[in-house]
């Protein structure tokens, strides 16, 4: 195992613990938005897709790269927007609730 | 790797972690999503110096971004609240697909004898990404009603799935040890797609949220593996974060349904057909009491305490505004109104909260299951709007039932029960609900929104 792989493996193991720790106290009502938010984060594959697509030389690589960039972009943009829409509604509920309470 | 790029990736990773942290708290949730989005932009910008553009490469990259971004944003904006679960499934599936394509591209590039540390994560990413893509597609089709939401089962299904898994592992080993050949890994990808389909079709529509969450974690792991292939820190950390938190979230979701993950994935709901047939047969002889909106309106208007139990039917009918209007009308008359939110009401945890928040229902009136279950005995009317399985007493009383052991809302303890349903059809779990035949239950048939509008008029008139 070379040192770069070892470093990467260290990040990997530490990230597992952080990932578990960081959401361990999430209330049920946020399960769906949280799933949707993590869904957007794995859209980081777009970085990988662009690395493949931009350096493509053969026609096959060009096609694979194009489809990968397209799918990954859908994942990132759609993922963040749909999560924002879910959470937008959570935020809106307090302000209009006030006058009725009174 | 340039030190600035590495630092930018580190910053992106920190923003992802902070974003997740904020996302798990109702107050900061929306900001958390935005924090993560900023992290994503930073990671993408930091990648630019790493690129050696070819002419065709620039064109397809820009084309992919230029098509993908507006399509993603517009479909996410336009989707109805009821269709959000399948939207998440779709976005998850395309992410898995992208991971698989990146892996294939690397494998094609790597020649017949790539180093193990390149070949292993590539194959992992391709197979897992492929499973996630195909599985998400089936989850989407089930939730969208393109294929039946009931489990699709056949004899020897587990054996077939097991053989598929064994075939995938053997081919992967062959590709790693003998020689890396396009024929091997394309076959592997095909098998992974078939396994993705085979894995999801026997799972019932009601369990799709758990499946989507699991596939979400799969895609995260596939992305992390791609990070090992491309030696990219951002992919490793972000993918692993999603893989780990997604796995935990999947477990939490199954717990909210009172079941183990294994039970959700491999079984219980597969066997219901038998149980459901039996229950339906015994139900034949029983009679139900159907009421008019006027009957129910009067009952509600003169009640002291009403608990509303919303479910998927409310979401489908888009009746949340009419429901809020009814609640307002009742409160004007001095009736105490609360909403009982079952953790898995609707198609996803939190579905009802989102829906009712849209109609400006005050947050304080939304009560979680444990909080409100003790209040049903002192409740005059429990108004069940388009919910069924989450109030089914079979979860307490019938050990053979597929939902046995699931925590439910104790609507059966209320003095009167009103079920607003379109028909006597069983809920998503496909099992009969004896509460519908209870003497203190009144059925109000019809579309939830129509019925609610009629109820508002009836309460006003009462």
Coordinates of C-alpha atoms in Angstrom, one line a residue:
Chain A
X1 CA 0.0 0.0 0.0
X2 CA 1.6 3.3 -1.0
X3 CA 1.4 6.4 1.0
X4 CA -1.2 8.2 -1.1
X5 CA -3.6 5.2 -0.9
X6 CA -3.0 5.1 2.9
X7 CA -3.9 8.7 3.2
X8 CA -7.0 8.3 1.2
X9 CA -8.0 5.3 3.2
X10 CA -7.6 7.4 6.4
X11 CA -9.9 10.0 5.0
X12 CA -12.4 7.3 4.2
X13 CA -12.5 5.8 7.6
X14 CA -12.6 9.2 9.4
X15 CA -15.4 10.3 7.1
X16 CA -17.5 7.2 8.0
X17 CA -17.4 8.3 11.7
X18 CA -18.1 11.9 10.9
X19 CA -21.1 10.9 8.7
X20 CA -22.6 8.8 11.4
X21 CA -21.9 11.3 14.2
X22 CA -23.2 14.4 12.4
X23 CA -26.7 13.2 11.8
X24 CA -27.2 10.9 14.8
X25 CA -29.8 13.2 16.5
X26 CA -32.0 14.0 13.6
X27 CA -35.8 14.3 14.4
X28 CA -38.2 12.2 12.3
X29 CA -39.7 15.2 10.5
X30 CA -36.3 16.0 8.9
X31 CA -35.7 12.4 7.6
X32 CA -36.9 13.2 4.1
X33 CA -35.2 16.6 3.7
X34 CA -32.0 15.1 5.1
X35 CA -32.1 12.2 2.7
X36 CA -32.7 14.6 -0.1
X37 CA -29.8 16.9 1.0
X38 CA -27.3 14.0 1.2
X39 CA -28.6 12.9 -2.2
X40 CA -27.5 16.3 -3.5
X41 CA -24.1 16.0 -1.9
X42 CA -23.3 12.8 -3.6
X43 CA -23.8 14.8 -6.8
X44 CA -20.1 15.6 -6.2
X45 CA -19.6 12.8 -8.7
X46 CA -20.0 15.7 -11.1
X47 CA -16.3 16.5 -10.3
X48 CA -15.4 13.0 -11.5
X49 CA -17.6 13.3 -14.5
X50 CA -16.0 16.6 -15.6
X51 CA -12.5 15.1 -15.1
X52 CA -13.5 12.3 -17.5
X53 CA -15.4 14.4 -20.0
X54 CA -13.0 17.4 -20.3
X55 CA -10.0 15.1 -20.9
X56 CA -11.8 12.8 -23.4
X57 CA -10.0 11.9 -26.6
X58 CA -11.7 8.9 -28.2
X59 CA -15.4 9.2 -29.4
X60 CA -16.4 6.6 -26.8
X61 CA -14.9 8.6 -24.0
X62 CA -16.6 11.7 -25.3
X63 CA -20.0 10.0 -25.3
X64 CA -19.5 8.5 -21.8
X65 CA -18.2 11.8 -20.5
X66 CA -21.1 13.7 -21.9
X67 CA -23.8 11.4 -20.4
X68 CA -21.9 11.3 -17.1
X69 CA -21.8 15.1 -16.9
X70 CA -25.4 15.4 -17.8
X71 CA -26.6 12.9 -15.2
X72 CA -24.4 14.3 -12.5
X73 CA -25.5 17.8 -13.2
X74 CA -29.1 16.7 -12.8
X75 CA -28.2 15.1 -9.5
X76 CA -26.5 18.2 -8.1
X77 CA -28.9 20.9 -9.3
X78 CA -32.1 19.0 -8.9
X79 CA -31.0 17.6 -5.6
X80 CA -30.3 21.0 -4.0
X81 CA -33.3 22.7 -5.5
X82 CA -35.8 20.0 -4.4
X83 CA -34.3 19.9 -0.9
X84 CA -34.6 23.7 -0.7
X85 CA -38.3 23.5 -1.8
X86 CA -39.0 21.0 1.0
X87 CA -37.3 23.2 3.6
X88 CA -38.8 26.4 2.3
X89 CA -42.1 25.2 3.7
X90 CA -40.7 24.5 7.1
X91 CA -39.5 28.0 7.4
X92 CA -42.7 29.6 6.2
X93 CA -44.9 28.2 8.9
X94 CA -43.9 30.3 11.9
X95 CA -44.5 33.8 10.6
X96 CA -48.1 33.4 9.4
X97 CA -48.9 31.3 12.5
X98 CA -48.4 34.3 14.8
X99 CA -51.4 36.5 14.0
X100 CA -53.8 33.5 14.5
X101 CA -52.3 32.7 17.9
X102 CA -53.2 36.1 19.1
Chain B
X1 CA -2.0 18.1 -6.5
X2 CA -1.7 21.9 -6.0
X3 CA -1.9 23.0 -2.4
X4 CA -4.7 25.5 -3.2
X5 CA -6.8 22.9 -4.8
X6 CA -6.3 20.6 -1.8
X7 CA -7.3 23.4 0.6
X8 CA -10.4 24.3 -1.5
X9 CA -11.5 20.6 -1.4
X10 CA -10.9 20.7 2.4
X11 CA -13.1 23.8 2.6
X12 CA -15.8 22.1 0.5
X13 CA -15.6 19.0 2.8
X14 CA -16.0 21.2 5.9
X15 CA -19.0 22.9 4.4
X16 CA -20.6 19.5 3.6
X17 CA -20.2 18.5 7.2
X18 CA -21.5 21.7 8.6
X19 CA -24.4 21.6 6.1
X20 CA -25.4 18.1 7.2
X21 CA -25.1 19.2 10.9
X22 CA -27.5 22.1 10.2
X23 CA -29.8 19.9 8.1
X24 CA -30.5 17.7 11.2
X25 CA -32.0 20.6 13.1
X26 CA -35.3 22.1 12.1
X27 CA -34.1 25.7 12.7
X28 CA -31.1 25.7 10.5
X29 CA -32.2 23.0 8.0
X30 CA -32.6 25.3 5.0
X31 CA -29.4 27.1 5.7
X32 CA -27.7 23.7 5.9
X33 CA -28.8 22.8 2.4
X34 CA -27.4 26.2 1.2
X35 CA -24.1 25.6 3.1
X36 CA -23.7 22.3 1.3
X37 CA -24.5 23.9 -2.1
X38 CA -21.8 26.5 -1.5
X39 CA -19.4 23.6 -0.7
X40 CA -20.4 22.0 -4.0
X41 CA -19.7 25.2 -6.0
X42 CA -16.3 25.5 -4.3
X43 CA -15.4 21.9 -5.1
X44 CA -16.4 22.3 -8.8
X45 CA -14.4 25.6 -9.2
X46 CA -11.4 24.0 -7.5
X47 CA -11.5 21.2 -10.1
X48 CA -11.1 23.5 -13.1
X49 CA -7.2 23.9 -12.8
X50 CA -7.0 20.0 -12.8
X51 CA -8.5 19.8 -16.3
X52 CA -6.5 19.4 -19.5
X53 CA -9.3 20.3 -22.0
X54 CA -9.5 18.6 -25.3
X55 CA -11.7 20.4 -27.9
X56 CA -14.4 17.7 -27.9
X57 CA -14.0 17.6 -24.1
X58 CA -14.8 21.2 -23.6
X59 CA -17.8 21.0 -25.9
X60 CA -19.4 18.0 -24.2
X61 CA -18.7 19.2 -20.7
X62 CA -20.4 22.6 -21.3
X63 CA -23.2 20.9 -23.2
X64 CA -23.8 18.5 -20.3
X65 CA -23.8 21.3 -17.8
X66 CA -26.0 23.5 -20.0
X67 CA -28.6 20.9 -20.5
X68 CA -28.5 19.3 -17.0
X69 CA -28.7 22.4 -14.9
X70 CA -31.9 23.9 -16.2
X71 CA -33.6 20.5 -16.6
X72 CA -32.7 19.6 -13.0
X73 CA -33.8 23.0 -11.6
X74 CA -37.0 23.2 -13.5
X75 CA -38.2 19.6 -12.8
X76 CA -37.3 20.1 -9.1
X77 CA -39.3 23.4 -9.0
X78 CA -42.3 22.1 -10.9
X79 CA -42.8 18.8 -9.1
X80 CA -45.9 18.5 -6.9
X81 CA -45.4 17.9 -3.2
X82 CA -46.9 14.5 -3.6
X83 CA -44.4 13.5 -6.2
X84 CA -41.3 14.5 -4.2
X85 CA -40.3 11.0 -3.1
X86 CA -40.0 9.8 -6.7
X87 CA -38.2 13.0 -7.6
X88 CA -35.6 12.2 -5.0
X89 CA -35.4 8.6 -6.3
X90 CA -34.8 10.0 -9.8
X91 CA -32.0 12.4 -8.8
X92 CA -30.4 9.6 -6.8
X93 CA -30.6 7.2 -9.7
X94 CA -28.9 9.6 -12.2
X95 CA -26.1 10.1 -9.6
X96 CA -25.5 6.3 -9.4
X97 CA -25.6 6.2 -13.2
X98 CA -22.9 8.9 -13.5
X99 CA -20.7 7.1 -11.0
X100 CA -21.0 3.9 -13.1
X101 CA -20.1 5.7 -16.3
X102 CA -17.1 7.4 -14.7
X103 CA -15.9 3.9 -13.5
X104 CA -16.4 2.4 -17.0
X105 CA -14.5 5.2 -18.6
X106 CA -11.6 4.6 -16.2
X107 CA -11.6 0.9 -16.8
X108 CA -11.5 1.3 -20.5
X109 CA -8.6 3.6 -20.1
X110 CA -6.7 1.4 -17.7
X111 CA -5.9 -1.5 -20.1
X112 CA -5.9 -5.2 -19.4
X113 CA -3.9 -5.3 -16.3
X114 CA -4.6 -2.3 -14.1
X115 CA -3.3 -2.0 -10.6
X116 CA -5.5 -3.5 -8.0
X117 CA -6.0 -0.2 -6.2
X118 CA -7.4 1.2 -9.4
X119 CA -9.4 -1.8 -10.7
X120 CA -11.1 -2.7 -7.4
X121 CA -12.7 0.6 -6.7
X122 CA -13.6 1.0 -10.3
X123 CA -15.5 -2.2 -10.4
X124 CA -17.1 -1.5 -7.0
X125 CA -18.2 1.9 -8.2
X126 CA -19.6 0.5 -11.4
X127 CA -21.6 -2.3 -9.8
X128 CA -22.9 -0.3 -6.9
X129 CA -23.7 2.7 -9.1
X130 CA -25.5 0.4 -11.5
X131 CA -27.6 -1.2 -8.8
X132 CA -28.5 2.2 -7.5
X133 CA -29.4 3.5 -11.0
X134 CA -31.7 0.5 -11.8
X135 CA -33.1 0.2 -8.3
X136 CA -34.0 3.9 -8.2
X137 CA -35.7 3.6 -11.6
X138 CA -37.9 0.9 -10.3
X139 CA -38.6 2.9 -7.1
X140 CA -39.5 5.8 -9.3
X141 CA -41.8 3.7 -11.5
X142 CA -43.5 2.2 -8.4
X143 CA -44.2 5.6 -6.7
X144 CA -45.2 7.2 -10.0
X145 CA -47.8 4.4 -10.6
X146 CA -46.1 3.3 -13.8
X147 CA -45.8 -0.2 -12.4
X148 CA -47.8 -1.7 -9.5
X149 CA -46.9 -0.7 -6.0
X150 CA -47.6 -4.1 -4.6
X151 CA -44.7 -6.5 -4.2
X152 CA -43.9 -8.5 -7.4
X153 CA -42.9 -11.9 -6.3
X154 CA -42.3 -15.3 -7.9
X155 CA -41.2 -18.7 -6.7
X156 CA -37.4 -19.0 -6.1
X157 CA -36.9 -15.2 -6.2
X158 CA -34.4 -15.2 -3.3
X159 CA -32.4 -17.9 -5.1
X160 CA -32.4 -16.0 -8.4
X161 CA -31.2 -12.8 -6.6
X162 CA -28.6 -14.8 -4.7
X163 CA -27.3 -16.4 -8.0
X164 CA -27.1 -12.9 -9.5
X165 CA -25.0 -11.7 -6.6
X166 CA -22.7 -14.7 -6.9
X167 CA -22.3 -14.2 -10.6
X168 CA -21.4 -10.5 -10.1
X169 CA -18.8 -11.4 -7.4
X170 CA -17.3 -14.1 -9.6
X171 CA -17.1 -11.9 -12.7
X172 CA -15.6 -9.1 -10.6
X173 CA -12.9 -11.5 -9.3
X174 CA -12.2 -12.8 -12.8
X175 CA -11.8 -9.2 -14.1
X176 CA -9.5 -8.4 -11.2
X177 CA -7.3 -11.5 -11.4
X178 CA -7.4 -12.9 -15.0
X179 CA -7.6 -9.8 -17.2
X180 CA -9.7 -6.6 -17.4
X181 CA -11.7 -7.0 -20.6
X182 CA -14.6 -4.8 -21.8
X183 CA -16.7 -7.9 -22.3
X184 CA -16.2 -8.7 -18.6
X185 CA -17.1 -5.3 -17.2
X186 CA -19.9 -4.6 -19.6
X187 CA -21.5 -7.9 -18.6
X188 CA -20.9 -7.0 -14.9
X189 CA -22.7 -3.7 -15.4
X190 CA -25.6 -5.5 -17.1
X191 CA -25.8 -7.9 -14.2
X192 CA -25.7 -5.1 -11.7
X193 CA -28.6 -3.4 -13.5
X194 CA -30.6 -6.6 -13.4
X195 CA -29.8 -7.1 -9.7
X196 CA -31.0 -3.5 -9.0
X197 CA -34.3 -4.3 -10.6
X198 CA -34.6 -7.7 -9.0
X199 CA -33.8 -6.3 -5.6
X200 CA -36.5 -3.6 -5.6
X201 CA -39.5 -5.2 -7.3
X202 CA -40.4 -7.5 -4.4
X203 CA -40.6 -4.5 -2.0
X204 CA -43.9 -2.9 -1.5
X205 CA -44.6 0.7 -2.4
X206 CA -45.0 1.7 1.2
X207 CA -41.4 0.8 1.9
X208 CA -40.0 2.7 -1.0
X209 CA -38.7 5.6 1.1
X210 CA -36.5 3.2 3.0
X211 CA -35.3 1.7 -0.2
X212 CA -34.6 5.1 -1.7
X213 CA -32.6 6.0 1.4
X214 CA -30.6 2.8 1.1
X215 CA -29.9 3.4 -2.6
X216 CA -28.9 6.9 -1.7
X217 CA -26.2 5.5 0.7
X218 CA -25.2 3.1 -2.2
X219 CA -24.6 6.0 -4.5
X220 CA -22.6 7.7 -1.8
X221 CA -20.3 4.7 -1.6
X222 CA -20.0 4.4 -5.3
X223 CA -19.0 8.0 -5.4
X224 CA -16.4 7.4 -2.7
X225 CA -15.0 4.5 -4.7
X226 CA -14.7 6.8 -7.7
X227 CA -12.7 9.1 -5.5
X228 CA -10.2 6.3 -4.9
X229 CA -10.0 5.7 -8.7
X230 CA -9.5 9.4 -9.5
X231 CA -7.4 10.1 -6.4
X232 CA -9.8 12.9 -5.6
X233 CA -10.2 13.9 -1.9
X234 CA -13.5 15.7 -2.4
X235 CA -15.2 12.6 -3.9
X236 CA -13.9 10.3 -1.2
X237 CA -15.0 12.5 1.7
X238 CA -18.3 13.6 0.3
X239 CA -19.2 10.1 -1.0
X240 CA -18.3 8.5 2.3
X241 CA -20.2 11.1 4.3
X242 CA -23.3 10.2 2.3
X243 CA -22.7 6.5 2.5
X244 CA -22.4 6.6 6.3
X245 CA -25.1 9.0 7.1
X246 CA -27.4 7.4 4.5
X247 CA -26.9 4.0 6.1
X248 CA -27.8 5.4 9.5
X249 CA -30.7 7.3 8.2
X250 CA -32.0 4.1 6.5
X251 CA -31.9 2.3 9.8
X252 CA -33.6 5.2 11.6
X253 CA -36.4 5.2 9.0
X254 CA -37.1 1.5 9.4
X255 CA -37.1 1.9 13.2
X256 CA -39.7 4.7 12.8
X257 CA -41.9 2.0 11.1
X258 CA -41.1 -0.4 14.0
X259 CA -39.3 -2.9 11.8
X260 CA -35.7 -4.0 11.1
X261 CA -34.1 -3.1 7.8
X262 CA -33.7 -6.8 6.9
X263 CA -37.5 -7.2 7.4
X264 CA -38.2 -4.2 5.1
X265 CA -35.9 -5.5 2.4
X266 CA -36.3 -9.2 2.4
X267 CA -39.6 -10.3 3.5
X268 CA -42.6 -9.4 5.5
X269 CA -44.3 -7.3 2.9
X270 CA -43.6 -10.1 0.3
X271 CA -45.9 -12.4 2.2
X272 CA -48.9 -10.2 2.7
X273 CA -50.9 -11.4 -0.3
X274 CA -51.8 -14.4 1.7
X275 CA -52.7 -12.5 4.8
X276 CA -54.5 -9.8 2.9
X277 CA -56.7 -12.3 1.0
X278 CA -57.7 -13.9 4.3
X279 CA -58.5 -10.6 6.0
X280 CA -60.5 -9.4 3.1
X281 CA -62.6 -12.5 3.1
X282 CA -63.5 -12.1 6.7
X283 CA -64.3 -8.5 6.1
X284 CA -67.0 -9.4 3.6
X285 CA -69.7 -9.9 6.1
X286 CA -69.2 -6.8 8.1
X287 CA -71.0 -3.6 7.4
X288 CA -69.8 0.0 7.4
X289 CA -71.6 3.1 8.4
X290 CA -71.4 5.8 5.7
X291 CA -72.2 9.3 6.7
X292 CA -73.0 12.6 4.9
X293 CA -70.9 15.7 5.1
X294 CA -73.7 17.3 7.1
X295 CA -73.7 14.5 9.7
X296 CA -70.0 14.7 10.2
X297 CA -70.0 18.5 10.1
X298 CA -72.5 18.7 12.9
X299 CA -70.6 16.2 15.0
X300 CA -67.4 18.2 14.5
X301 CA -69.0 21.5 15.2
X302 CA -70.3 20.4 18.6
X303 CA -67.2 18.5 19.7
X304 CA -64.9 19.8 22.3
X305 CA -61.7 18.2 21.0
X306 CA -60.9 17.0 17.5
X307 CA -57.7 15.4 16.4
X308 CA -56.9 15.3 12.7
X309 CA -54.9 12.4 11.4
X310 CA -53.6 13.3 7.9
X311 CA -52.3 10.7 5.4
X312 CA -51.3 10.2 1.8
X313 CA -54.9 10.7 0.6
X314 CA -54.7 14.3 1.8
X315 CA -51.5 14.8 -0.2
X316 CA -53.0 13.2 -3.3
X317 CA -56.1 15.3 -3.2
X318 CA -54.1 18.5 -2.4
X319 CA -56.6 19.1 0.4
X320 CA -54.3 20.7 2.9
X321 CA -55.7 24.2 2.4
X322 CA -59.3 23.0 2.7
X323 CA -58.2 21.1 5.9
X324 CA -56.7 24.2 7.4
X325 CA -59.9 26.1 6.6
X326 CA -62.0 23.4 8.4
X327 CA -59.7 23.6 11.4
X328 CA -60.0 27.4 11.5
X329 CA -63.7 27.2 11.3
X330 CA -63.8 24.7 14.2
X331 CA -61.5 26.8 16.3
X332 CA -63.7 29.8 15.7
X333 CA -66.4 27.8 17.4
X334 CA -64.1 27.0 20.3
X335 CA -63.2 23.4 19.3
X336 CA -59.7 22.4 20.3
X337 CA -58.0 21.1 17.1
X338 CA -54.7 19.2 16.9
X339 CA -52.9 17.2 14.2
X340 CA -51.5 13.8 14.9
X341 CA -48.5 13.2 12.7
X342 CA -47.4 9.6 12.4
X343 CA -43.7 9.3 11.6
X344 CA -44.3 7.5 8.3
X345 CA -47.7 9.1 7.3
X346 CA -47.7 9.8 3.6
X347 CA -45.0 8.4 1.4
X348 CA -42.0 9.6 3.4
X349 CA -41.2 10.6 6.9
X350 CA -41.9 14.3 7.3
X351 CA -44.2 14.3 4.3
X352 CA -47.2 15.5 6.3
X353 CA -45.3 18.3 8.1
X354 CA -44.2 19.7 4.8
X355 CA -47.7 19.5 3.4
X356 CA -49.4 21.1 6.4
X357 CA -46.7 23.8 6.7
X358 CA -47.5 24.7 3.1
X359 CA -51.1 25.5 4.2
X360 CA -49.8 27.6 7.2
X361 CA -50.9 25.2 9.9
X362 CA -49.2 26.4 13.1
X363 CA -46.3 24.3 14.0
X364 CA -47.5 24.0 17.6
X365 CA -50.6 22.1 16.5
X366 CA -48.6 19.4 14.9
X367 CA -48.1 16.6 17.4
X368 CA -45.8 13.7 17.0
X369 CA -47.1 10.2 17.8
X370 CA -45.7 9.7 21.3
X371 CA -46.8 13.1 22.3
X372 CA -50.4 12.7 21.2
X373 CA -51.2 9.0 21.7
X374 CA -52.3 9.6 25.3
X375 CA -54.8 12.2 24.2
X376 CA -57.1 10.0 22.1
X377 CA -59.3 8.8 25.0
X378 CA -60.2 12.4 25.8
X379 CA -60.9 13.2 22.2
X380 CA -64.5 13.5 20.9
X381 CA -63.7 13.0 17.2
X382 CA -60.6 11.6 15.5
X383 CA -60.8 12.8 11.9
X384 CA -58.7 10.5 9.7
X385 CA -58.1 12.2 6.3
X386 CA -56.7 9.8 3.8
X387 CA -54.7 7.7 6.2
X388 CA -55.1 4.0 6.9
X389 CA -52.2 1.8 7.8
X390 CA -50.9 4.2 10.4
X391 CA -54.1 3.9 12.5
X392 CA -54.7 0.2 11.9
X393 CA -55.1 -1.6 15.2
X394 CA -53.9 -4.8 13.6
X395 CA -50.5 -3.5 14.4
X396 CA -51.4 -4.2 18.1
X397 CA -53.7 -7.1 17.9
X398 CA -52.8 -9.4 14.9
X399 CA -49.5 -11.0 15.3
X400 CA -49.5 -12.4 11.7
X401 CA -50.1 -9.1 10.1
X402 CA -47.2 -7.5 8.2
X403 CA -47.6 -4.3 10.1
X404 CA -47.7 -6.1 13.5
X405 CA -45.4 -4.3 16.0
X406 CA -45.4 -1.0 14.0
X407 CA -46.2 1.9 16.4
X408 CA -49.6 3.4 15.4
X409 CA -51.8 6.3 16.4
X410 CA -54.3 5.0 18.9
X411 CA -57.3 6.5 17.0
X412 CA -59.4 3.5 18.1
X413 CA -59.5 5.0 21.6
X414 CA -61.3 8.2 20.5
X415 CA -65.0 8.5 21.2
X416 CA -65.9 8.9 17.5
X417 CA -63.9 8.2 14.4
X418 CA -64.4 9.6 11.0
X419 CA -62.6 8.1 8.1
X420 CA -62.4 10.2 4.9
X421 CA -61.5 7.8 2.2
X422 CA -62.1 7.4 -1.5
X423 CA -63.2 3.8 -1.2
X424 CA -62.9 0.8 1.1
X425 CA -59.7 -0.2 -0.6
X426 CA -57.0 -1.2 1.9
X427 CA -54.0 1.1 2.5
X428 CA -50.6 0.9 0.9
X429 CA -49.6 -2.1 3.0
X430 CA -52.4 -4.0 1.3
X431 CA -54.1 -5.1 4.5
X432 CA -57.6 -4.6 5.7
X433 CA -58.4 -2.3 8.6
X434 CA -61.0 -3.5 11.1
X435 CA -61.4 0.0 12.4
X436 CA -63.4 0.8 9.3
X437 CA -66.1 -1.6 10.5
X438 CA -66.1 -0.3 14.1
X439 CA -69.5 0.8 15.3
X440 CA -68.2 4.2 16.4
X441 CA -66.7 4.8 12.9
X442 CA -68.4 6.9 10.2
X443 CA -67.1 6.7 6.7
X444 CA -67.1 9.8 4.5
X445 CA -66.4 8.6 1.0
X446 CA -65.0 10.8 -1.7
X447 CA -62.0 12.9 -2.7
X448 CA -60.5 14.4 0.5
X449 CA -60.5 18.0 -0.9
X450 CA -64.1 17.8 -2.0
X451 CA -65.3 16.3 1.3
X452 CA -63.3 18.8 3.3
X453 CA -64.9 21.7 1.4
X454 CA -68.3 20.3 2.0
X455 CA -67.4 19.8 5.7
X456 CA -66.4 23.5 6.0
X457 CA -69.9 24.5 4.6
X458 CA -71.6 22.0 7.0
X459 CA -69.7 23.3 10.0
X460 CA -70.6 26.9 9.1
X461 CA -74.3 25.9 8.8
X462 CA -74.3 24.0 12.0

